[in-house]
mmCIF file of C-alpha atoms in Angstrom:
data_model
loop_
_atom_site.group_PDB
_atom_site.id
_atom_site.type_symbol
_atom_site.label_atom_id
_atom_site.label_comp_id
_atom_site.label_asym_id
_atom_site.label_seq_id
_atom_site.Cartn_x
_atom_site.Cartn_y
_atom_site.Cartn_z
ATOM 1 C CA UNK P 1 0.000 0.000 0.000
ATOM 2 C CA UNK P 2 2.824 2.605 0.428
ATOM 3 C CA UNK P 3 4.421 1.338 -2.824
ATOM 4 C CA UNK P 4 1.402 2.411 -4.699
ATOM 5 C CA UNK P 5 0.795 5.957 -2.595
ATOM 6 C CA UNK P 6 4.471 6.747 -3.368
ATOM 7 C CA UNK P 7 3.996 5.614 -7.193
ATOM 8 C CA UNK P 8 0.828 7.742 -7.174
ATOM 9 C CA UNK P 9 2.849 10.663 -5.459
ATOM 10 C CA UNK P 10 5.201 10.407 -8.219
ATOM 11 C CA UNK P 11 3.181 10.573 -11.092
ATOM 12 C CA UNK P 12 1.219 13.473 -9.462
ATOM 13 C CA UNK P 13 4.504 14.962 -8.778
ATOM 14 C CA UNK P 14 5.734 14.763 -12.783
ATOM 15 C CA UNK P 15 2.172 15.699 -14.006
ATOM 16 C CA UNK P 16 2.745 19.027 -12.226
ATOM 17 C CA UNK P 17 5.810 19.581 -13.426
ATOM 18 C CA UNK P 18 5.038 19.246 -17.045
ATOM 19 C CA UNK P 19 1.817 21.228 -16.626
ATOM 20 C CA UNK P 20 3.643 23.558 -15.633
ATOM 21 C CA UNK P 21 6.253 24.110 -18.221
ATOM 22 C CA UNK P 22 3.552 23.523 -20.996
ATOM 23 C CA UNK P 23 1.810 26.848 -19.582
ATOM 24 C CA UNK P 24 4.622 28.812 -19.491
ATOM 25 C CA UNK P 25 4.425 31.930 -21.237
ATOM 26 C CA UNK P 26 6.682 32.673 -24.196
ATOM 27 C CA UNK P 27 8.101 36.128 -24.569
ATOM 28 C CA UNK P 28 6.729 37.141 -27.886
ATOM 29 C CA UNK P 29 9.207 40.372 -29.766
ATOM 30 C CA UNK P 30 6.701 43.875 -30.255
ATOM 31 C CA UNK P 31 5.819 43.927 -33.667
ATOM 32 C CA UNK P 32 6.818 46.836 -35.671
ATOM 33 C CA UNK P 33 4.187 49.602 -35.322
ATOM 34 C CA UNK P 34 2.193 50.266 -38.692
ATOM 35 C CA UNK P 35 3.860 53.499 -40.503
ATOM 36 C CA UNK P 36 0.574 55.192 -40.652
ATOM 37 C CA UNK P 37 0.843 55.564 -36.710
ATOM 38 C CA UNK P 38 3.875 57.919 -37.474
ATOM 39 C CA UNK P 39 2.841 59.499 -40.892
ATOM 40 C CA UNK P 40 -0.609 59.748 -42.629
ATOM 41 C CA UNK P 41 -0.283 57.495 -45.443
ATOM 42 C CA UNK P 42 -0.931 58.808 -49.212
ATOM 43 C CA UNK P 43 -4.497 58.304 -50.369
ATOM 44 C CA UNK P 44 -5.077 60.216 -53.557
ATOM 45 C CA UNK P 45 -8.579 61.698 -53.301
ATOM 46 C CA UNK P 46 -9.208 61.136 -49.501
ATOM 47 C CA UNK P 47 -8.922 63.094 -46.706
ATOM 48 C CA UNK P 48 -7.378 60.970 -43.249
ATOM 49 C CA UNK P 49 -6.980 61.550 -39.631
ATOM 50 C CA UNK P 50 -5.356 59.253 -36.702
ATOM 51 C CA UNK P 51 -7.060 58.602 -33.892
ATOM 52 C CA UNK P 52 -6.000 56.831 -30.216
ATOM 53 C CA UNK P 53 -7.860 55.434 -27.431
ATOM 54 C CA UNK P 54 -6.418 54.684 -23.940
ATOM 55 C CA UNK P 55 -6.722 50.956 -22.944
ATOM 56 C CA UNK P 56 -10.280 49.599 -22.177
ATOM 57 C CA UNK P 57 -11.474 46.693 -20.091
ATOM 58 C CA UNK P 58 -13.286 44.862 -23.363
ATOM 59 C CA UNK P 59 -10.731 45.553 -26.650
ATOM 60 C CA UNK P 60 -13.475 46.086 -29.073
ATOM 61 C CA UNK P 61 -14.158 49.132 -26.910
ATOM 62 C CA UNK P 62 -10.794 50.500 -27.309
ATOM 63 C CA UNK P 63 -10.630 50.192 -31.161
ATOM 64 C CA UNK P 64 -14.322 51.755 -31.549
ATOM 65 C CA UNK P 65 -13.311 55.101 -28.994
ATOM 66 C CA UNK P 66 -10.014 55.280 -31.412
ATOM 67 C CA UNK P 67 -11.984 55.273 -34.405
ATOM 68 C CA UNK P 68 -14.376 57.989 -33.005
ATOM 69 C CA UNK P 69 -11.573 60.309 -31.709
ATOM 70 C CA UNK P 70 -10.111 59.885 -35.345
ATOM 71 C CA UNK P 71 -13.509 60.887 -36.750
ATOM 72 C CA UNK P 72 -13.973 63.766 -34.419
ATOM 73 C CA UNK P 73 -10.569 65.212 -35.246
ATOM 74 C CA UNK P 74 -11.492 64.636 -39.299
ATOM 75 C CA UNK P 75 -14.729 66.172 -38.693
ATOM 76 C CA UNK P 76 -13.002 69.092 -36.986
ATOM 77 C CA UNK P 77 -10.844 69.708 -40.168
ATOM 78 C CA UNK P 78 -13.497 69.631 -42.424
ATOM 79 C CA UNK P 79 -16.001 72.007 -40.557
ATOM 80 C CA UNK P 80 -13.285 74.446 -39.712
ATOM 81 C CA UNK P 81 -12.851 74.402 -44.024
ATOM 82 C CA UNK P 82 -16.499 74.978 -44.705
ATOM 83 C CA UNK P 83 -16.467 77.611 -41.889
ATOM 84 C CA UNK P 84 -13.680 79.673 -44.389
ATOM 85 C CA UNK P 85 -15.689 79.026 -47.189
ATOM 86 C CA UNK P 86 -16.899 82.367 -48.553
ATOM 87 C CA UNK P 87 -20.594 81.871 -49.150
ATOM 88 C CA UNK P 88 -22.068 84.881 -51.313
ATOM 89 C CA UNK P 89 -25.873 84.585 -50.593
ATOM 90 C CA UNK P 90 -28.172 86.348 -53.309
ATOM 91 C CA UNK P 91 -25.598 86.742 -55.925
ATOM 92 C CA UNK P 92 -23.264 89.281 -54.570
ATOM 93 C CA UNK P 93 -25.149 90.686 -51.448
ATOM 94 C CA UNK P 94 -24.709 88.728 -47.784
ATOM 95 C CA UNK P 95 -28.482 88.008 -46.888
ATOM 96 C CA UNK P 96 -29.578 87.488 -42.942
ATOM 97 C CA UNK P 97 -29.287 83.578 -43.559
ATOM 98 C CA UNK P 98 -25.938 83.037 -44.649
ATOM 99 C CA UNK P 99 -24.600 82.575 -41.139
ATOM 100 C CA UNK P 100 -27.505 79.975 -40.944
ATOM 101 C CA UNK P 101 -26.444 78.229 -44.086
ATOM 102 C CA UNK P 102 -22.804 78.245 -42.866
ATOM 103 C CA UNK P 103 -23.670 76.881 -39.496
ATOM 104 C CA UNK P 104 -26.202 74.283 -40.813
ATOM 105 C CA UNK P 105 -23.674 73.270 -43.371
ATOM 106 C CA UNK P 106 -20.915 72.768 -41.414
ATOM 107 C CA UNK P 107 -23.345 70.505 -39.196
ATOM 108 C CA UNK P 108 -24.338 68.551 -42.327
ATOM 109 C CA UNK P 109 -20.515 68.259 -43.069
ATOM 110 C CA UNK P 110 -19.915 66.570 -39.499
ATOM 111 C CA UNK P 111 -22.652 64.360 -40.065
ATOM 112 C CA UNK P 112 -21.222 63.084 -43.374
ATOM 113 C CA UNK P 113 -17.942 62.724 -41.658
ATOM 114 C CA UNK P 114 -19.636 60.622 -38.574
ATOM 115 C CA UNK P 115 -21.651 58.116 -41.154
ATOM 116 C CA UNK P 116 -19.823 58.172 -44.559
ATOM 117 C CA UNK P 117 -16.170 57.847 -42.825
ATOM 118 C CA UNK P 118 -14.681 54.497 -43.291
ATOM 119 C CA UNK P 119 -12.015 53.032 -40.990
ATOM 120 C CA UNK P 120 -8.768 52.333 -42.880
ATOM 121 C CA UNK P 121 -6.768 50.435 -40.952
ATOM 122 C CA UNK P 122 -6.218 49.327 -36.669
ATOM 123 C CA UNK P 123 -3.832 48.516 -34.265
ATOM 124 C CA UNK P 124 -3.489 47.601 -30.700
ATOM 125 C CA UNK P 125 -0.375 48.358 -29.251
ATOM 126 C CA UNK P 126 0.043 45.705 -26.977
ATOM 127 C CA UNK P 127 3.622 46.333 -25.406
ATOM 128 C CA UNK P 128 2.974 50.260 -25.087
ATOM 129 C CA UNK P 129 5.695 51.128 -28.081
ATOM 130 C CA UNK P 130 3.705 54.029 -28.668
ATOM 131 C CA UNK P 131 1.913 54.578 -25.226
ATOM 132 C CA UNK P 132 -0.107 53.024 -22.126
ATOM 133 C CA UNK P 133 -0.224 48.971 -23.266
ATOM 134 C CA UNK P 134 -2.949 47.410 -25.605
ATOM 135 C CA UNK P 135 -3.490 51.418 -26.424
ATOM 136 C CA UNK P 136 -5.401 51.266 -29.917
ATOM 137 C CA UNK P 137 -4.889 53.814 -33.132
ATOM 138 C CA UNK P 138 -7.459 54.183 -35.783
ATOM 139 C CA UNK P 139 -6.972 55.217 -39.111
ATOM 140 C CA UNK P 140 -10.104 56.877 -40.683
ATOM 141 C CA UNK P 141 -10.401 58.660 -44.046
ATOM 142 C CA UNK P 142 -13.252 59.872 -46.390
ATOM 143 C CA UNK P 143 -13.596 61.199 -50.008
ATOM 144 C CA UNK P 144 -14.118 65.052 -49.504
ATOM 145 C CA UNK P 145 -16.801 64.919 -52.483
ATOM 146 C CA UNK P 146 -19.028 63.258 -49.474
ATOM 147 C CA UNK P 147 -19.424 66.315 -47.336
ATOM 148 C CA UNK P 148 -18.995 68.908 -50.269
ATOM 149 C CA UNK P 149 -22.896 67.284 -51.592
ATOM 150 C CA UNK P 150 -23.916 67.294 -48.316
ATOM 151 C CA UNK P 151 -23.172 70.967 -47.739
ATOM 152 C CA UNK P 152 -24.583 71.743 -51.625
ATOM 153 C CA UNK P 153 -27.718 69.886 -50.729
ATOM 154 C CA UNK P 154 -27.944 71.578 -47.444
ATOM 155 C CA UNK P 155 -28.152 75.330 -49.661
ATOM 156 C CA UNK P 156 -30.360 73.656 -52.234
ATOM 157 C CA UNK P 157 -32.838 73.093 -49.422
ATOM 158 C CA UNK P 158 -32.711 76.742 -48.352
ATOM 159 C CA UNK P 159 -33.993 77.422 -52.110
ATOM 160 C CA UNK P 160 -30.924 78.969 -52.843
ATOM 161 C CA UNK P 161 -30.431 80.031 -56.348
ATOM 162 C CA UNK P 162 -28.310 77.786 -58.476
ATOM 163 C CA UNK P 163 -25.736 80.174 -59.398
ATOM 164 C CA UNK P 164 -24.793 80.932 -55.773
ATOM 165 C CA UNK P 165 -24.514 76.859 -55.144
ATOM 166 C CA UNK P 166 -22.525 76.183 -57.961
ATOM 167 C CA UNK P 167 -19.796 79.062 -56.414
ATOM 168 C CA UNK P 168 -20.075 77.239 -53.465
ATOM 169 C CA UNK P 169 -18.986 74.187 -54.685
ATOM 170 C CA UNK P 170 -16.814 75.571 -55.980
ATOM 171 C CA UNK P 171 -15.324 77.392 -53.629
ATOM 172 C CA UNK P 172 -15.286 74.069 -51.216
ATOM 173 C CA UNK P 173 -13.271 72.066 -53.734
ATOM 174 C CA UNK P 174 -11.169 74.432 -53.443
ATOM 175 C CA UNK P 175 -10.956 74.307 -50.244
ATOM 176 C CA UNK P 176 -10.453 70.739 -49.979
ATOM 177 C CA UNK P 177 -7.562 70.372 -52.111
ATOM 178 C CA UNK P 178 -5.774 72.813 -49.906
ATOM 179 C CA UNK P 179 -6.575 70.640 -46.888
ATOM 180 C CA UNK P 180 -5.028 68.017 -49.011
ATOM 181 C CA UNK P 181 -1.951 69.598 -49.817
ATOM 182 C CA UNK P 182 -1.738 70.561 -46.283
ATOM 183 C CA UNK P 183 -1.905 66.682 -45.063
ATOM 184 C CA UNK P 184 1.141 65.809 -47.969
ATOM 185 C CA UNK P 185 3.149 68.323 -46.424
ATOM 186 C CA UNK P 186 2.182 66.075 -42.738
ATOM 187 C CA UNK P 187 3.135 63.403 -45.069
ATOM 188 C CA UNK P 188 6.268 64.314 -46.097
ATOM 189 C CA UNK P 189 7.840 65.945 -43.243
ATOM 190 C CA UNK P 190 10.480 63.280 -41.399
ATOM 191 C CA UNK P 191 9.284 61.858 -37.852
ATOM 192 C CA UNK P 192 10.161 63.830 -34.975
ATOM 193 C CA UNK P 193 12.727 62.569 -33.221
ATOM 194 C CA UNK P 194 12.876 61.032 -30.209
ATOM 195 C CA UNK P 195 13.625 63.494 -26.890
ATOM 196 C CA UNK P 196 17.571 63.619 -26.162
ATOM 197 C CA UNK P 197 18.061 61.335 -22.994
ATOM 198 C CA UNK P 198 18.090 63.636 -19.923
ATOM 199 C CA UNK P 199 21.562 64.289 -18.597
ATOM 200 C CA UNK P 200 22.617 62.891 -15.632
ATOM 201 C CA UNK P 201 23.565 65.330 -12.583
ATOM 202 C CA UNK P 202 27.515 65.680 -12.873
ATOM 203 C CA UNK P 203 28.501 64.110 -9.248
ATOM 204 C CA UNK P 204 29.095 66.188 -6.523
ATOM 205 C CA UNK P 205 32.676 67.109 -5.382
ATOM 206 C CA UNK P 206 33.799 65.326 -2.422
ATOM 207 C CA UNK P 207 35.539 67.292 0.291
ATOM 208 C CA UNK P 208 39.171 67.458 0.513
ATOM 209 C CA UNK P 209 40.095 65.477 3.793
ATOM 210 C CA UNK P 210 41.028 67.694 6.721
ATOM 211 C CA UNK P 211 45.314 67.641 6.856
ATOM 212 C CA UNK P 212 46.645 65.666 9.592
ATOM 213 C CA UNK P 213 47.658 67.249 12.906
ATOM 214 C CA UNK P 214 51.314 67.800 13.122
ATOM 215 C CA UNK P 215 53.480 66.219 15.709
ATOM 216 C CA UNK P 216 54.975 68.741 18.384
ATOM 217 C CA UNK P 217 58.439 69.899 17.920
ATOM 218 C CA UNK P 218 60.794 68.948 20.866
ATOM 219 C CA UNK P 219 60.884 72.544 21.616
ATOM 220 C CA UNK P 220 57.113 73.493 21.909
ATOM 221 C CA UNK P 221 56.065 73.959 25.012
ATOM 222 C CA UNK P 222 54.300 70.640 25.248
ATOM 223 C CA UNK P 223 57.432 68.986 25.380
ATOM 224 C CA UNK P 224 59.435 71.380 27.312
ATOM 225 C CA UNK P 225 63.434 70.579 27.080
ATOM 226 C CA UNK P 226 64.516 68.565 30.139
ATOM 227 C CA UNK P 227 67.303 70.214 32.439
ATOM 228 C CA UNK P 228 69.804 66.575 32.206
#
């Protein structure tokens, strides 16, 4: 009977063991961030922005906050264009509603951004390269056509006459491909680089040790001369 308990012991014993070096984690190397993290990537006829979420209990909650922060900031750039737009209401002379139209357009704009942007391209960072760990970047774009319509429907629906809308459009594709050349330039320019290490504090001087005290001449009157 104690043969078999210490057989039984044993086999428990080497069970464990193996259990536990089948479960033991393997250190996997970070792979390489995506480029577009750095650098908006070139897409010809579509306007981009980067978004980032902090980690999140659930995952799919991080990726879906970095793809709204990436549409907010998009949907930023595009009402802050429409807001330059110059809008010539009645065909030459500002009427009261033009501040509407501007205001309701650049809503409309935002709107198109929210539910015509498409996301481009995730990634979690899971071993914080770029941040916190398992942060997540979104990359969302849209074709600026999209909320140009939106904001030419949004005057046709103010019954405003077809001259003025087609200067409008006009005026916003203009606009547009400046925003464009304004993200190549983001494009182009090299990656910041990283912050210089901070220096470390030069180390303090130690004080020169105190001189030793001198032994007393056979003179001094410590030692006074003996009379031998």
């Amino acid at each position: 009977m104690q043969r078999a308990t210490a057989y039984f012991l044993g086999c428990a014993g080497i069970m464990l063991l193996s259990g536990c070096g089948g479960t033991r984690a393997r250190l996997e190397p970070p792979e390489k961030p995506p480029a577009w993290v750095d650098k908006l990537p070139q897409h010809t006829g579509k306007l981009c922005a980067l978004g980032y979420s902090g980690p999140t209990f659930y995952q799919t909650d991080c990726l879906k906050n970095a793809a709204d922060n990436a549409r907010g900031h998009l949907s930023q750039a595009i009402s802050v264009k429409i807001r330059t737009i110059t809008i010539d209401i009645s065909d030459g002379t500002r009427g009261s509603y033009d501040m509407d139209v501007m205001v309701e357009g650049s809503e409309s704009a935002s709107d198109t951004v929210l539910n015509g942007s498409e996301v481009e391209s995730q990634w979690l960072d899971r071993f914080g390269q770029r941040g916190p760990d398992n942060g997540c970047y979104s990359l969302v774009c849209i074709d600026p056509s999209k909320p140009i319509q939106s904001l030419v429907d949004k005057l046709e629906e103010k019954k405003i006459p077809p001259k003025t809308v087609e200067k409008v459009r006009q005026n916003a594709e203009a606009a547009f491909e400046e925003l464009e050349k304004e993200e190549a330039k983001v494009r182009s320019a090299p990656p910041p680089k990283p912050a210089p290490p901070p220096e470390k504090p030069a180390p303090s001087a130690e004080p020169a040790p105190s001189p030793a005290p001198s032994a007393p001449s056979p003179d001094s009157p410590e030692n006074p001369p003996s009379n031998t």
